[in-house]
XYZ file of N, CA, C and O in Angstrom:
512
model
N -53.579 -23.164 -91.536
C -53.685 -21.769 -91.093
C -55.078 -21.268 -91.399
O -55.644 -21.496 -92.453
N -55.676 -20.593 -90.436
C -56.958 -19.961 -90.607
C -56.765 -18.472 -90.636
O -56.117 -17.888 -89.777
N -57.288 -17.833 -91.685
C -57.132 -16.396 -91.849
C -58.106 -15.660 -90.908
O -59.297 -15.892 -90.963
N -57.594 -14.773 -90.056
C -58.487 -14.047 -89.151
C -59.387 -13.093 -89.932
O -59.002 -12.581 -90.970
N -60.591 -12.895 -89.421
C -61.513 -11.924 -90.071
C -60.867 -10.544 -89.981
O -60.171 -10.215 -89.050
N -61.083 -9.744 -91.047
C -60.546 -8.389 -91.148
C -59.014 -8.381 -91.185
O -58.388 -7.423 -90.772
N -58.443 -9.444 -91.692
C -56.980 -9.515 -91.781
C -56.472 -8.600 -92.898
O -57.140 -8.466 -93.924
N -55.348 -7.967 -92.683
C -54.723 -7.149 -93.724
C -54.049 -8.049 -94.703
O -53.120 -8.787 -94.343
N -54.509 -8.029 -95.934
C -53.958 -8.924 -96.968
C -53.155 -8.078 -97.946
O -53.620 -7.043 -98.433
N -51.963 -8.517 -98.230
C -51.055 -7.866 -99.174
C -51.161 -8.607 -100.506
O -51.116 -9.831 -100.552
N -51.314 -7.832 -101.578
C -51.429 -8.411 -102.921
C -50.201 -7.989 -103.744
O -49.903 -6.814 -103.840
N -49.517 -8.978 -104.317
C -48.355 -8.727 -105.210
C -48.634 -9.332 -106.559
O -49.333 -10.355 -106.678
N -48.134 -8.692 -107.591
C -48.130 -9.280 -108.936
C -46.728 -9.829 -109.159
O -45.742 -9.104 -109.021
N -46.651 -11.098 -109.482
C -45.370 -11.733 -109.790
C -45.328 -12.018 -111.280
O -46.265 -12.595 -111.860
N -44.237 -11.620 -111.913
C -44.097 -11.830 -113.348
C -43.431 -13.199 -113.581
O -42.238 -13.351 -113.331
N -44.181 -14.170 -114.078
C -43.618 -15.497 -114.291
C -42.633 -15.560 -115.452
O -41.929 -16.548 -115.614
N -42.573 -14.455 -116.237
C -41.629 -14.419 -117.359
C -40.282 -13.845 -116.967
O -39.339 -13.860 -117.761
N -40.160 -13.333 -115.768
C -38.911 -12.754 -115.262
C -38.435 -13.546 -114.041
O -39.135 -13.639 -113.028
N -37.259 -14.095 -114.110
C -36.693 -14.813 -112.985
C -37.463 -16.095 -112.664
O -38.266 -16.604 -113.438
N -37.227 -16.642 -111.468
C -37.853 -17.904 -111.063
C -38.732 -17.777 -109.813
O -39.116 -18.759 -109.213
N -39.031 -16.535 -109.397
C -39.782 -16.360 -108.159
C -41.149 -17.046 -108.217
O -41.577 -17.680 -107.236
N -41.871 -16.904 -109.322
C -43.194 -17.515 -109.446
C -43.122 -19.038 -109.243
O -43.845 -19.611 -108.465
N -42.173 -19.688 -109.933
C -41.999 -21.129 -109.784
C -41.623 -21.525 -108.365
O -42.096 -22.530 -107.849
N -40.762 -20.727 -107.727
C -40.396 -21.049 -106.320
C -41.631 -20.985 -105.438
O -41.710 -21.770 -104.460
N -42.556 -20.074 -105.706
C -43.758 -19.956 -104.901
C -44.684 -21.142 -105.097
O -45.233 -21.683 -104.142
N -44.928 -21.539 -106.370
C -45.944 -22.565 -106.639
C -45.463 -23.980 -106.430
O -46.272 -24.868 -106.129
N -44.164 -24.246 -106.598
C -43.666 -25.604 -106.635
C -43.986 -26.414 -105.364
O -44.204 -27.606 -105.417
N -44.052 -25.769 -104.206
C -44.278 -26.515 -102.975
C -45.738 -26.769 -102.638
O -46.028 -27.486 -101.697
N -46.644 -26.207 -103.423
C -48.093 -26.375 -103.092
C -48.540 -27.773 -103.487
O -48.189 -28.265 -104.569
N -49.333 -28.450 -102.646
C -49.746 -29.815 -102.957
C -50.621 -29.987 -104.190
O -50.721 -31.056 -104.756
N -51.259 -28.896 -104.650
C -52.147 -29.013 -105.799
C -51.529 -28.398 -107.082
O -52.200 -28.176 -108.059
N -50.228 -28.138 -107.069
C -49.568 -27.541 -108.247
C -49.633 -28.488 -109.416
O -49.616 -29.703 -109.270
N -49.734 -27.911 -110.614
C -49.728 -28.679 -111.862
C -48.847 -27.963 -112.848
O -48.403 -26.814 -112.616
N -48.631 -28.582 -113.986
C -47.830 -27.956 -115.025
C -48.459 -26.649 -115.489
O -47.770 -25.734 -115.933
N -49.775 -26.497 -115.363
C -50.474 -25.297 -115.807
C -50.244 -24.101 -114.869
O -50.565 -22.972 -115.202
N -49.709 -24.364 -113.684
C -49.380 -23.299 -112.746
C -47.978 -22.732 -112.999
O -47.678 -21.622 -112.580
N -47.153 -23.468 -113.669
C -45.729 -23.138 -113.809
C -45.488 -22.054 -114.882
O -46.294 -21.894 -115.798
N -44.386 -21.351 -114.712
C -44.084 -20.242 -115.619
C -43.904 -20.695 -117.064
O -44.190 -19.929 -118.002
N -43.470 -21.925 -117.297
C -43.274 -22.410 -118.665
C -44.587 -22.429 -119.438
O -44.629 -22.083 -120.618
N -45.690 -22.793 -118.792
C -47.000 -22.818 -119.468
C -47.443 -21.368 -119.715
O -47.946 -21.065 -120.798
N -47.251 -20.503 -118.775
C -47.665 -19.104 -118.907
C -46.835 -18.440 -120.015
O -47.358 -17.621 -120.779
N -45.590 -18.810 -120.132
C -44.721 -18.292 -121.219
C -45.277 -18.729 -122.595
O -45.275 -17.944 -123.533
N -45.717 -19.957 -122.719
C -46.306 -20.428 -123.963
C -47.518 -19.566 -124.315
O -47.690 -19.150 -125.465
N -48.370 -19.299 -123.326
C -49.547 -18.479 -123.564
C -49.190 -17.080 -123.999
O -49.849 -16.489 -124.888
N -48.166 -16.523 -123.405
C -47.720 -15.166 -123.727
C -47.045 -15.128 -125.119
O -47.379 -14.261 -125.949
N -46.151 -16.067 -125.369
C -45.435 -16.074 -126.639
C -46.302 -16.452 -127.836
O -46.176 -15.828 -128.884
N -47.148 -17.443 -127.678
C -47.909 -17.926 -128.828
C -49.207 -17.129 -129.066
O -49.617 -16.967 -130.197
N -49.803 -16.640 -128.001
C -51.117 -15.997 -128.131
C -51.122 -14.530 -127.746
O -52.142 -13.860 -127.886
N -50.018 -14.044 -127.212
C -49.938 -12.642 -126.805
C -50.674 -12.296 -125.528
O -50.940 -11.124 -125.255
N -51.000 -13.281 -124.720
C -51.712 -13.041 -123.468
C -50.766 -12.387 -122.463
O -49.575 -12.703 -122.428
N -51.278 -11.477 -121.651
C -50.505 -10.757 -120.678
C -50.610 -11.445 -119.319
O -51.678 -11.534 -118.750
N -49.477 -11.910 -118.743
C -49.522 -12.554 -117.412
C -49.813 -11.538 -116.304
O -49.262 -10.447 -116.314
N -50.693 -11.907 -115.385
C -51.027 -11.111 -114.214
C -51.117 -12.062 -113.012
O -52.173 -12.149 -112.386
N -50.030 -12.750 -112.711
C -50.073 -13.719 -111.639
C -50.072 -13.036 -110.280
O -49.302 -12.128 -110.052
N -50.947 -13.491 -109.416
C -51.139 -12.841 -108.124
C -50.638 -13.707 -106.986
O -50.728 -14.933 -107.019
N -50.155 -13.027 -105.955
C -49.797 -13.656 -104.663
C -50.472 -12.863 -103.577
O -50.301 -11.647 -103.482
N -51.245 -13.518 -102.766
C -51.869 -12.878 -101.576
C -51.131 -13.384 -100.359
O -50.900 -14.602 -100.202
N -50.785 -12.428 -99.473
C -50.047 -12.796 -98.239
C -50.689 -12.098 -97.023
O -51.251 -11.033 -97.178
N -50.481 -12.707 -95.908
C -50.847 -12.121 -94.601
C -49.712 -12.467 -93.640
O -49.338 -13.629 -93.521
N -49.171 -11.455 -93.006
C -48.023 -11.657 -92.108
C -46.916 -12.435 -92.743
O -46.342 -13.365 -92.192
N -46.650 -12.116 -94.021
C -45.592 -12.706 -94.829
C -45.812 -14.182 -95.155
O -44.921 -14.856 -95.668
N -46.985 -14.727 -94.859
C -47.316 -16.102 -95.211
C -48.213 -16.072 -96.453
O -49.175 -15.321 -96.509
N -47.891 -16.934 -97.404
C -48.681 -16.975 -98.637
C -50.023 -17.591 -98.372
O -50.159 -18.678 -97.814
N -51.068 -16.854 -98.803
C -52.456 -17.335 -98.658
C -52.960 -17.951 -99.957
O -53.714 -18.920 -99.941
N -52.571 -17.334 -101.083
C -53.074 -17.806 -102.380
C -52.104 -17.376 -103.484
O -51.498 -16.308 -103.400
N -52.041 -18.219 -104.500
C -51.286 -17.938 -105.739
C -52.249 -18.166 -106.907
O -52.915 -19.217 -106.945
N -52.331 -17.208 -107.786
C -53.287 -17.325 -108.902
C -52.553 -17.118 -110.230
O -52.115 -16.011 -110.512
N -52.425 -18.184 -111.050
C -51.865 -18.032 -112.393
C -52.961 -17.415 -113.285
O -53.961 -18.048 -113.523
N -52.739 -16.182 -113.706
C -53.812 -15.456 -114.387
C -53.223 -14.760 -115.599
O -52.106 -14.240 -115.518
N -53.952 -14.749 -116.689
C -53.512 -13.999 -117.863
C -54.699 -13.150 -118.366
O -55.859 -13.532 -118.176
N -54.347 -12.047 -119.006
C -55.370 -11.214 -119.633
C -55.417 -11.614 -121.103
O -54.416 -11.626 -121.792
N -56.639 -11.912 -121.557
C -56.878 -12.352 -122.923
C -57.683 -11.284 -123.632
O -58.691 -10.817 -123.104
N -57.261 -10.928 -124.831
C -58.030 -9.970 -125.637
C -58.515 -10.692 -126.890
O -57.757 -11.340 -127.587
N -59.814 -10.600 -127.109
C -60.461 -11.292 -128.214
C -61.491 -10.380 -128.898
O -62.239 -9.680 -128.183
N -61.546 -10.410 -130.207
C -62.602 -9.653 -130.908
C -63.984 -10.161 -130.575
O -64.925 -9.399 -130.514
N -64.115 -11.464 -130.323
C -65.422 -12.050 -130.051
C -65.861 -11.870 -128.611
O -66.994 -11.564 -128.334
N -64.947 -12.124 -127.678
C -65.304 -12.118 -126.253
C -64.828 -10.868 -125.525
O -65.086 -10.730 -124.302
N -64.090 -9.992 -126.170
C -63.578 -8.820 -125.513
C -62.405 -9.145 -124.596
O -61.784 -10.214 -124.695
N -62.074 -8.241 -123.683
C -60.979 -8.419 -122.769
C -61.458 -9.131 -121.498
O -62.459 -8.727 -120.940
N -60.705 -10.117 -121.085
C -61.110 -10.878 -119.889
C -59.875 -11.451 -119.181
O -58.803 -11.563 -119.793
N -60.084 -11.856 -117.964
C -59.051 -12.537 -117.173
C -59.328 -14.044 -117.200
O -60.479 -14.446 -117.066
N -58.275 -14.835 -117.389
C -58.453 -16.298 -117.448
C -57.357 -16.955 -116.610
O -56.175 -16.657 -116.711
N -57.759 -17.903 -115.786
C -56.821 -18.713 -115.014
C -57.085 -20.190 -115.337
O -57.956 -20.788 -114.820
N -56.348 -20.733 -116.146
C -55.446 -20.477 -117.210
C -56.023 -21.018 -118.492
O -56.611 -22.065 -118.495
N -55.845 -20.327 -119.638
C -56.409 -20.797 -120.879
C -55.841 -22.158 -121.320
O -54.727 -22.504 -120.990
N -56.686 -22.908 -122.043
C -56.297 -24.189 -122.640
C -55.889 -25.224 -121.580
O -55.025 -26.054 -121.834
N -56.480 -25.124 -120.430
C -56.181 -26.091 -119.337
C -57.465 -26.500 -118.662
O -58.397 -25.710 -118.538
N -57.528 -27.759 -118.262
C -58.722 -28.252 -117.531
C -58.664 -27.880 -116.068
O -59.680 -27.861 -115.399
N -57.485 -27.672 -115.572
C -57.298 -27.244 -114.179
C -56.116 -26.315 -114.144
O -55.414 -26.162 -115.100
N -55.920 -25.670 -113.006
C -54.852 -24.706 -112.916
C -55.326 -23.428 -112.279
O -54.875 -22.351 -112.580
N -56.319 -23.566 -111.417
C -56.872 -22.384 -110.752
C -56.022 -21.943 -109.572
O -54.860 -22.264 -109.461
N -56.652 -21.186 -108.699
C -55.983 -20.625 -107.537
C -55.433 -21.721 -106.610
O -56.103 -22.728 -106.381
N -54.241 -21.506 -106.123
C -53.663 -22.383 -105.093
C -53.806 -21.640 -103.781
O -53.147 -20.619 -103.569
N -54.652 -22.132 -102.921
C -54.870 -21.477 -101.643
C -54.213 -22.285 -100.508
O -54.082 -23.499 -100.588
N -53.779 -21.529 -99.484
C -53.049 -22.166 -98.369
C -53.693 -21.929 -97.018
O -53.214 -22.434 -96.026
N -54.755 -21.128 -96.961
C -55.329 -20.781 -95.678
C -56.841 -20.850 -95.795
O -57.423 -20.405 -96.769
N -57.463 -21.361 -94.742
C -58.905 -21.349 -94.671
C -59.381 -19.896 -94.562
O -58.857 -19.147 -93.770
N -60.303 -19.539 -95.390
C -60.792 -18.139 -95.385
C -60.120 -17.283 -96.431
O -60.503 -16.167 -96.655
N -59.056 -17.794 -97.076
C -58.350 -17.029 -98.084
C -59.205 -16.830 -99.354
O -59.066 -15.833 -100.067
N -60.131 -17.750 -99.609
C -60.958 -17.665 -100.783
C -61.804 -16.431 -100.839
O -61.931 -15.781 -101.895
N -62.362 -16.037 -99.722
C -63.192 -14.826 -99.677
C -62.372 -13.607 -99.998
O -62.797 -12.716 -100.758
N -61.160 -13.497 -99.456
C -60.282 -12.380 -99.763
C -59.915 -12.411 -101.241
O -59.857 -11.364 -101.885
N -59.620 -13.580 -101.759
C -59.234 -13.717 -103.151
C -60.351 -13.277 -104.092
O -60.106 -12.577 -105.064
N -61.557 -13.633 -103.784
C -62.710 -13.201 -104.615
C -62.783 -11.691 -104.676
O -62.924 -11.103 -105.742
N -62.601 -11.009 -103.547
C -62.606 -9.559 -103.535
C -61.499 -8.964 -104.373
O -61.699 -7.994 -105.108
N -60.294 -9.525 -104.266
C -59.148 -9.041 -105.058
C -59.405 -9.241 -106.533
O -59.159 -8.333 -107.340
N -59.939 -10.390 -106.918
C -60.201 -10.672 -108.320
C -61.310 -9.789 -108.887
O -61.242 -9.313 -110.014
N -62.334 -9.507 -108.086
C -63.419 -8.593 -108.537
C -62.850 -7.196 -108.735
O -63.203 -6.538 -109.723
N -61.984 -6.728 -107.853
C -61.375 -5.403 -107.988
C -60.495 -5.358 -109.242
O -60.518 -4.342 -109.983
N -59.698 -6.394 -109.464
C -58.828 -6.450 -110.630
C -59.638 -6.414 -111.914
O -59.325 -5.702 -112.853
N -60.725 -7.200 -111.962
C -61.577 -7.259 -113.144
C -62.167 -5.897 -113.454
O -62.199 -5.449 -114.598
N -62.589 -5.203 -112.418
C -63.176 -3.868 -112.586
C -62.103 -2.876 -113.077
O -62.340 -2.122 -114.004
N -60.980 -2.902 -112.422
C -59.838 -2.006 -112.739
C -59.381 -2.166 -114.210
O -59.069 -1.192 -114.880
N -59.372 -3.392 -114.702
C -58.875 -3.673 -116.056
C -59.962 -3.762 -117.075
O -59.734 -4.097 -118.238
N -61.207 -3.436 -116.666
C -62.386 -3.422 -117.567
C -62.608 -4.743 -118.291
O -62.873 -4.792 -119.466
N -62.491 -5.858 -117.505
C -62.739 -7.165 -118.072
C -64.233 -7.387 -118.218
O -65.027 -7.012 -117.331
N -64.614 -8.040 -119.315
C -66.009 -8.397 -119.497
C -66.403 -9.533 -118.568
O -67.504 -9.613 -118.077
N -65.445 -10.412 -118.282
C -65.640 -11.488 -117.309
C -64.318 -12.093 -116.899
O -63.275 -11.780 -117.449
N -64.401 -12.976 -115.911
C -63.254 -13.663 -115.357
C -63.525 -15.123 -115.402
O -64.617 -15.606 -114.974
N -62.591 -15.927 -115.937
C -62.744 -17.387 -116.041
C -61.737 -18.032 -115.104
O -60.555 -17.817 -115.206
N -62.262 -18.870 -114.187
C -61.414 -19.616 -113.269
C -61.614 -21.106 -113.554
O -62.759 -21.551 -113.730
N -60.564 -21.832 -113.590
C -60.618 -23.264 -113.891
C -61.153 -24.118 -112.731
O -61.548 -25.235 -112.939
N -61.098 -23.582 -111.552
C -61.571 -24.323 -110.389
C -62.346 -23.340 -109.505
O -62.034 -22.170 -109.440
N -63.326 -23.869 -108.822
C -64.122 -23.032 -107.935
C -63.285 -22.652 -106.731
O -62.484 -23.405 -106.194
N -63.475 -21.406 -106.252
C -62.773 -20.915 -105.068
C -63.630 -21.194 -103.861
O -64.802 -20.832 -103.793
N -63.057 -21.870 -102.882
C -63.732 -22.137 -101.623
C -63.688 -20.878 -100.785
O -62.633 -20.471 -100.323
N -64.826 -20.256 -100.552
C -64.886 -18.987 -99.822
C -64.866 -19.181 -98.303
O -64.785 -18.199 -97.584
N -64.922 -20.412 -97.850
C -64.992 -20.676 -96.406
C -63.727 -20.536 -95.665
O -62.674 -20.202 -96.035
């Protein structure tokens, strides 16, 4: 799927700690890993107090991207968004060419809205 320019993108926050919707979304993606699943995000929330902010971007009800994201608060580094802590991989799962550019805009807005000092992504987002 190629995302049309100027496409209306819908952004949802899915709570991986409630129900199984997040897992149902990520399980079918070819690049899914254990670090994308709700069980890993629950460990981060329970053990470290990180706040899950998992994102789903859609266009015409088709999923464009899924981002396992948590908010981390630290005395040393301040408040920041991380996808996902303590993992070598586990970044955004994209499904459409051109979704990366939309995703970057959404993440920049979220970082500004939540006053993050920075955003850490485990994998580079392809903006093409």
